PDB file of C-alpha atoms in Angstrom:
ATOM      1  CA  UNK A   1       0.000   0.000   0.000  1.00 44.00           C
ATOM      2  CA  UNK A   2       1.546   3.164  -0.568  1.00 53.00           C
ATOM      3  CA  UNK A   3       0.813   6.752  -0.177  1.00 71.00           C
ATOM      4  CA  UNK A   4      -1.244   8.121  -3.570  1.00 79.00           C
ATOM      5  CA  UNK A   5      -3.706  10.190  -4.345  1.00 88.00           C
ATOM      6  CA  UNK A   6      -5.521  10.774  -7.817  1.00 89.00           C
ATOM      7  CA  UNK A   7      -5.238  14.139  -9.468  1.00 91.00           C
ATOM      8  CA  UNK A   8      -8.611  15.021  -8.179  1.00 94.00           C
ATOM      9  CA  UNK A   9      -7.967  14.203  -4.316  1.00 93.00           C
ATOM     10  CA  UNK A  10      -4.510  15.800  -4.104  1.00 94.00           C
ATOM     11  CA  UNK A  11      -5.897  18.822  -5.853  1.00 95.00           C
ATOM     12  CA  UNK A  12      -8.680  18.893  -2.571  1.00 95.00           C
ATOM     13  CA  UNK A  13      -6.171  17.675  -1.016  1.00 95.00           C
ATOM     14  CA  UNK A  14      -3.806  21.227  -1.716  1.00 95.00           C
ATOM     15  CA  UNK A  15      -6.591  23.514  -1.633  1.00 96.00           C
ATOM     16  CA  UNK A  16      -7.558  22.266   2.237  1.00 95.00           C
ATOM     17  CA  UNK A  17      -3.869  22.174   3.562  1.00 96.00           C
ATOM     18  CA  UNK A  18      -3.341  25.554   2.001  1.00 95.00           C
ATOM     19  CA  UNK A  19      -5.897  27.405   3.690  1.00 95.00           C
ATOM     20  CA  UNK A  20      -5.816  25.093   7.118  1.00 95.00           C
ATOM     21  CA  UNK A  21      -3.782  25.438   9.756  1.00 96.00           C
ATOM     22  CA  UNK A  22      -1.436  22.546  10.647  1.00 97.00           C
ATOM     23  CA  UNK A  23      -3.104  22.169  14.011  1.00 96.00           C
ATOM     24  CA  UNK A  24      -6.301  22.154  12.481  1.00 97.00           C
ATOM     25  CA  UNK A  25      -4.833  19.570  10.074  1.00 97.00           C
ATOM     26  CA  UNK A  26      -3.290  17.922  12.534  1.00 96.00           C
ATOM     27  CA  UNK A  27      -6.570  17.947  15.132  1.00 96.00           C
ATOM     28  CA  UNK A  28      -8.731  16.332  11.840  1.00 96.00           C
ATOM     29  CA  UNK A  29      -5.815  13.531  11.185  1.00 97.00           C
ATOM     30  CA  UNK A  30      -5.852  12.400  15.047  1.00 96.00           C
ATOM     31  CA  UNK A  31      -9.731  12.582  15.017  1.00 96.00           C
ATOM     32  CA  UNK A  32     -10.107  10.629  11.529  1.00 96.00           C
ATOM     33  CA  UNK A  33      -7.416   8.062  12.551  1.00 97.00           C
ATOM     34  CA  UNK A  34      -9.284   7.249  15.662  1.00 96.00           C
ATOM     35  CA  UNK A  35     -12.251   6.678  13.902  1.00 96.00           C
ATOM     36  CA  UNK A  36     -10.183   3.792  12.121  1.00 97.00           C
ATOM     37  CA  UNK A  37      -8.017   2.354  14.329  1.00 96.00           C
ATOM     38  CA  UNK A  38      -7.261   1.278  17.732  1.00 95.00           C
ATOM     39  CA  UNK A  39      -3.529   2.712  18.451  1.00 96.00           C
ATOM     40  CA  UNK A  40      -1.921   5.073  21.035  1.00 95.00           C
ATOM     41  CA  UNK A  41       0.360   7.696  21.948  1.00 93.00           C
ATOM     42  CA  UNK A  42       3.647   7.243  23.407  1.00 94.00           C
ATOM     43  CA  UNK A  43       5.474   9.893  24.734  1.00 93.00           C
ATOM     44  CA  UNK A  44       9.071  11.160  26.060  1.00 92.00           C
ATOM     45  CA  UNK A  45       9.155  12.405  29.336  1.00 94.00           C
ATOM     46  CA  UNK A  46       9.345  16.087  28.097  1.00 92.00           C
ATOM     47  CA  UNK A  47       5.525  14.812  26.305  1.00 89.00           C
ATOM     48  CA  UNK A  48       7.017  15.333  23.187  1.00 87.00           C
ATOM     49  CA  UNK A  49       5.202  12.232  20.869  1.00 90.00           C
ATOM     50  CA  UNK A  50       8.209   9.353  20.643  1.00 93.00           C
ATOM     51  CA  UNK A  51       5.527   7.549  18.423  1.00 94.00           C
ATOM     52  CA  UNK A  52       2.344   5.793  17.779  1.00 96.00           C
ATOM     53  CA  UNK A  53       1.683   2.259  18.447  1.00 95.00           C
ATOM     54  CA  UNK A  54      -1.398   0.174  17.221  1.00 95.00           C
ATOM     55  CA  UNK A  55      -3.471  -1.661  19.883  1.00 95.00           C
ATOM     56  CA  UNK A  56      -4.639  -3.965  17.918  1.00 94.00           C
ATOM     57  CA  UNK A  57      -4.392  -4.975  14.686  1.00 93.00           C
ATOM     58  CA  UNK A  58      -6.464  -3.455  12.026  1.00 95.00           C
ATOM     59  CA  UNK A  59      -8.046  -5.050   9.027  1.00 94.00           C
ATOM     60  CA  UNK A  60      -6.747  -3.989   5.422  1.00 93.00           C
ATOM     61  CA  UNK A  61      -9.572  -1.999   4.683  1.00 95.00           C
ATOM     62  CA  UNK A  62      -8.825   0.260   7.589  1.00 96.00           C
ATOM     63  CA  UNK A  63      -4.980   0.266   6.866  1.00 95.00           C
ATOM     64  CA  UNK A  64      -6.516   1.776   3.019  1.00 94.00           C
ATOM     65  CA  UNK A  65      -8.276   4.100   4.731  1.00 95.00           C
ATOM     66  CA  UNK A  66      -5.542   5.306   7.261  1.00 96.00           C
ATOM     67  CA  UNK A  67      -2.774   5.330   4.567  1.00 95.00           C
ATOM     68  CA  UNK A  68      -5.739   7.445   2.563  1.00 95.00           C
ATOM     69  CA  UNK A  69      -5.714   9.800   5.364  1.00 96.00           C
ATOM     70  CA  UNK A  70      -2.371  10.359   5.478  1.00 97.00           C
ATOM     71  CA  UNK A  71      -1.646  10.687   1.806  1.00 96.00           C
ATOM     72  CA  UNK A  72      -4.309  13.774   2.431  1.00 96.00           C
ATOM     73  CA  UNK A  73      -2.146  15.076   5.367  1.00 97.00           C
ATOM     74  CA  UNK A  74       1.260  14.665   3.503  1.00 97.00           C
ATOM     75  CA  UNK A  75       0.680  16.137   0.570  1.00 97.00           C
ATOM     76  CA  UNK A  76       3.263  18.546  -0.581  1.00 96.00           C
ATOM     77  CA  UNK A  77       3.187  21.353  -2.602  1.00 97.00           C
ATOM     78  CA  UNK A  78       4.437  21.925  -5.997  1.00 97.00           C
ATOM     79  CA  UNK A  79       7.361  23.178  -6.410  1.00 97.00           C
ATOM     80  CA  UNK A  80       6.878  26.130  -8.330  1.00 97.00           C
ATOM     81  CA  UNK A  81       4.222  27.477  -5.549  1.00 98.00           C
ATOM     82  CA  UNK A  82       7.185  26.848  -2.768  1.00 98.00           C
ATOM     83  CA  UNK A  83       9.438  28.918  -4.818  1.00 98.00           C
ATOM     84  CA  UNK A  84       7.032  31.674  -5.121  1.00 97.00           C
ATOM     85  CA  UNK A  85       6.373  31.210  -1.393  1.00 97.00           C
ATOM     86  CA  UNK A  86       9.820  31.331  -0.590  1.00 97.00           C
ATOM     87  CA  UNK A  87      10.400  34.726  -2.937  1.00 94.00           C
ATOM     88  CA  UNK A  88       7.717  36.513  -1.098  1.00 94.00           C
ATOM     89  CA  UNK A  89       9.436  35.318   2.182  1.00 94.00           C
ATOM     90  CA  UNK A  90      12.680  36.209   1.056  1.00 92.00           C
ATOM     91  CA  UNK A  91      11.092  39.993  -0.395  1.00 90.00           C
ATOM     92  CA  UNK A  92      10.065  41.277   3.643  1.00 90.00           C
ATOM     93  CA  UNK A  93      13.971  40.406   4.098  1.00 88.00           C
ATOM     94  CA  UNK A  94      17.302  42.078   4.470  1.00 86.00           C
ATOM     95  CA  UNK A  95      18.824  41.094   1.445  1.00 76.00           C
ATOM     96  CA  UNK A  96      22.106  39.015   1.037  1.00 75.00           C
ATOM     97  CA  UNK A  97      24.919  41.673   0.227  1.00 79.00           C
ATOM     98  CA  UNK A  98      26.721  40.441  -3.255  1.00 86.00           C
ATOM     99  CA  UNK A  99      24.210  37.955  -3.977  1.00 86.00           C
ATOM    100  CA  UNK A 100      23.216  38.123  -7.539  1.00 90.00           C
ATOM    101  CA  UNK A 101      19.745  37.141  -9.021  1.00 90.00           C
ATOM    102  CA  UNK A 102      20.842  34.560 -10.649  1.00 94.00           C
ATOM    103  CA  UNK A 103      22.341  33.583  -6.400  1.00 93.00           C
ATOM    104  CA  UNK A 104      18.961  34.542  -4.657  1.00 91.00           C
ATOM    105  CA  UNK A 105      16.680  31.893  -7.392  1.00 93.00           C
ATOM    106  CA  UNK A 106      19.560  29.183  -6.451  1.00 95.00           C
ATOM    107  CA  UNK A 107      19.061  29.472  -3.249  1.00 94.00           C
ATOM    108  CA  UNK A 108      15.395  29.778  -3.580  1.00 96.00           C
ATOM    109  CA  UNK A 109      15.246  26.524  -5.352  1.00 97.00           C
ATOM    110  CA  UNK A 110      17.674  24.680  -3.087  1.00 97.00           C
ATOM    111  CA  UNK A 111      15.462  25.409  -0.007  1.00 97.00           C
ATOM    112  CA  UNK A 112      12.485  24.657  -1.869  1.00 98.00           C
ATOM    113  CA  UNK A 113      13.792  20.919  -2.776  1.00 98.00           C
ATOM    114  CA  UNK A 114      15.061  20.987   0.915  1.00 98.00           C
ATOM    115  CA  UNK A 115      12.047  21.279   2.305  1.00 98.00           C
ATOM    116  CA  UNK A 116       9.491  19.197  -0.407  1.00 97.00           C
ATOM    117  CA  UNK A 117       8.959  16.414   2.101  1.00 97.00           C
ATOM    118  CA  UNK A 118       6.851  18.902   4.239  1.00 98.00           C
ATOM    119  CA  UNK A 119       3.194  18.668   3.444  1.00 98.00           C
ATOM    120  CA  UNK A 120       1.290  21.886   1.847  1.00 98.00           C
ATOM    121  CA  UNK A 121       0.166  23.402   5.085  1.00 98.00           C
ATOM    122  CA  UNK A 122       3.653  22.513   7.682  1.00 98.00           C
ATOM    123  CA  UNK A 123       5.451  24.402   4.287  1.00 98.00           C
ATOM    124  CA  UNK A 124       3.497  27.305   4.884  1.00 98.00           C
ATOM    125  CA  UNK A 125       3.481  27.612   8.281  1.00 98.00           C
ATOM    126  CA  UNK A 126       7.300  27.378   8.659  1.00 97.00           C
ATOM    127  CA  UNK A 127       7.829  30.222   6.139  1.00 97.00           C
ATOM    128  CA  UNK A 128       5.522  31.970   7.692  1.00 97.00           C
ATOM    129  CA  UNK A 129       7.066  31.434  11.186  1.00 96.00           C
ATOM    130  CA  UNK A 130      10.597  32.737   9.670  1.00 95.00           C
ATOM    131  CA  UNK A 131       9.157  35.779   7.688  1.00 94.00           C
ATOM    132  CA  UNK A 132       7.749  36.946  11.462  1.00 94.00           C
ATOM    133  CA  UNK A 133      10.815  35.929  13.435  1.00 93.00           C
ATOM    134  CA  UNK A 134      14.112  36.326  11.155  1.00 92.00           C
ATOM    135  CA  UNK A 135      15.400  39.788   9.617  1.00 92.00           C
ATOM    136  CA  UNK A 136      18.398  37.748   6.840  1.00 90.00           C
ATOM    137  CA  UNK A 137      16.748  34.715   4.759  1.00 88.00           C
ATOM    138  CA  UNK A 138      17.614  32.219   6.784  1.00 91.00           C
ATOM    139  CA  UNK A 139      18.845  29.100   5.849  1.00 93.00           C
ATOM    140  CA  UNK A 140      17.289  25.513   4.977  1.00 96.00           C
ATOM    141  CA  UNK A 141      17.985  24.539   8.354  1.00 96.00           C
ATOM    142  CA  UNK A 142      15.768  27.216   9.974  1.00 96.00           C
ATOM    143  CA  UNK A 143      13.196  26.548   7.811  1.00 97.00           C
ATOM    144  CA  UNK A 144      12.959  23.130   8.488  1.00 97.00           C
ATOM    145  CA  UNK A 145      13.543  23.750  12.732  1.00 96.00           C
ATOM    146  CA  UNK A 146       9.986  25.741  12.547  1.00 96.00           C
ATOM    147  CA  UNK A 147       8.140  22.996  10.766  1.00 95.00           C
ATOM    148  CA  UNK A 148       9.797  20.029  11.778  1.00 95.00           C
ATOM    149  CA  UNK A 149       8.069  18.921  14.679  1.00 92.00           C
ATOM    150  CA  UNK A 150       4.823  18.915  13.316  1.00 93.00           C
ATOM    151  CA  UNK A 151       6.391  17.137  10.362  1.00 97.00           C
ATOM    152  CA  UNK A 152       7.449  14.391  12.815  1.00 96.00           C
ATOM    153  CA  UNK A 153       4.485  13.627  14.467  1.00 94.00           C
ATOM    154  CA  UNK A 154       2.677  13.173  10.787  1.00 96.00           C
ATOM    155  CA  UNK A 155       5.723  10.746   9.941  1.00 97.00           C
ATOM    156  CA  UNK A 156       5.177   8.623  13.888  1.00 96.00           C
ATOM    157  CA  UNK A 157       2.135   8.337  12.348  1.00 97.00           C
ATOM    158  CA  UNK A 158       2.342   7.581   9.185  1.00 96.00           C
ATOM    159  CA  UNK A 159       5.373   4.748  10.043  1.00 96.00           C
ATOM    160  CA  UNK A 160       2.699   3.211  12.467  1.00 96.00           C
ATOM    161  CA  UNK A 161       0.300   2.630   9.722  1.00 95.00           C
ATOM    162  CA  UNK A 162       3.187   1.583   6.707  1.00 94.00           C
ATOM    163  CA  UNK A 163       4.348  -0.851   9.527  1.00 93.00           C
ATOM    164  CA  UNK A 164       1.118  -2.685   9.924  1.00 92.00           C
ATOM    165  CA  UNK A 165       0.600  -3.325   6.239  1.00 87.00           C
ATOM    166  CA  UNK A 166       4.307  -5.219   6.293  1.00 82.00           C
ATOM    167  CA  UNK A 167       2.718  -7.520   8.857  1.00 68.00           C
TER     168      UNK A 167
END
């Protein structure tokens, strides 16, 4: 089973992650999940999430429809759009002494590819997160520190499903 949506759904799919929240996203993943199966929530002793474990073991038409759920939550967004995301990010900036155009869509692209694992809406939210907290473009690595543990918890989740259907 494996994470795919048709062109239809993962057009929905972009138009609902780009105009939700990821907690919102996030709230409707945990709340669809538990409609579906029987798992819980482990957690560090900070209560960070260290994962998700499955209580019992669901039958393949619930896997399809968990691994259809998260195929929803993980969808990224094009690449093009993250550029022109990125460029509007970049544009409330101090910009990069010496750095040429042909230097600032380099970089632009770079982050971009850096940071296509994210889904639509934790994309969003970590540019906007920078734009309001940085004054220089940042690098890939800030970027990816305000999205990434929201990312995290979607993967926990996602690797509790993907291991079920090896079983």
């Amino acid at each position: 089973m494996q994470l795919q949506l048709s062109k239809n759904k993962k057009a929905q799919a972009l138009q609902s992650l780009t105009t939700t929240s990821p907690r919102e996203v996030e709230a409707r993943v945990l709340s669809s999940l538990e409609s579906i199966l029987n798992y819980k929530e482990e957690l560090n002793p900070d209560f960070s999430v260290r994962g998700y474990k499955l209580v019992s073991k669901p039958k393949a038409d619930e896997l399809e429809k968990a691994l259809n759920v998260m195929a929803f939550a993980m969808t990224p967004m094009p690449q093009e759009h993250m550029e022109q995301e990125l460029l509007k990010c970049m544009m409330v900036m101090v910009k990069p002494s010496q750095e040429s155009k042909e230097d600032i869509a380099m970089r632009i692209r770079l982050i971009a590819r850096g940071l296509s694992d994210y889904p639509a809406d934790i994309f969003l939210y970590a540019v906007k997160s920078v734009s309001h907290t940085k004054t220089f473009f940042p690098s890939l690595s800030e970027f990816r520190d305000a999205g990434e543990w929201r990312y995290q918890k979607r993967v926990k989740l996602l690797d509790m499903i993907q291991n079920a259907t090896k079983r």
